[in-house]
Amino acid sequence: MNTTGTIGRPAPHGPVRDLDTAPTMNEPTAARRPRQKLNRTRKLQLIPEALARSHMAERVREAESQRAAWHIARAARLQRRSRRLQERAERASRRARRALAQAVIR
């Protein structure tokens, strides 16, 4: 069992801080080396927000594509209906002209 720490003092979780890069009190402020390993909790807290933002952007794109598909399907249905009604009106017009022609001939 390779567990570090004890029951009373468990080992800390998270990133390990490098003591070589941490500033000491003896070094002057200008001569301090920049820390190599920073506390990443802020970045880690922003990850779910970025994931949620990308998820919502994907959902918006999906909704827009569904809306466009719905409009195209509706336009096609209306066009077919218009064509059927136009053909029906043309047949009625032909019947009326034929009936008129037959009435004139008799």
Coordinates of C-alpha atoms in Angstrom, one line a residue, residues 18-24 27-36 38:
D18 CA 7.6 23.5 -6.1
L19 CA 9.5 25.1 -3.2
D20 CA 12.4 26.1 -5.5
T21 CA 10.3 28.5 -7.4
A22 CA 8.5 30.0 -4.4
P23 CA 9.9 33.4 -3.3
T24 CA 11.7 33.5 0.0
E27 CA 15.4 37.6 -1.9
P28 CA 14.7 41.2 -3.0
T29 CA 11.3 41.7 -4.6
A30 CA 12.8 42.6 -8.1
A31 CA 15.1 39.6 -8.1
R32 CA 12.3 37.1 -7.4
R33 CA 12.0 34.4 -10.0
P34 CA 8.4 33.9 -11.4
R35 CA 6.6 31.0 -10.1
Q36 CA 6.5 28.1 -12.5
L38 CA 0.7 28.6 -10.1

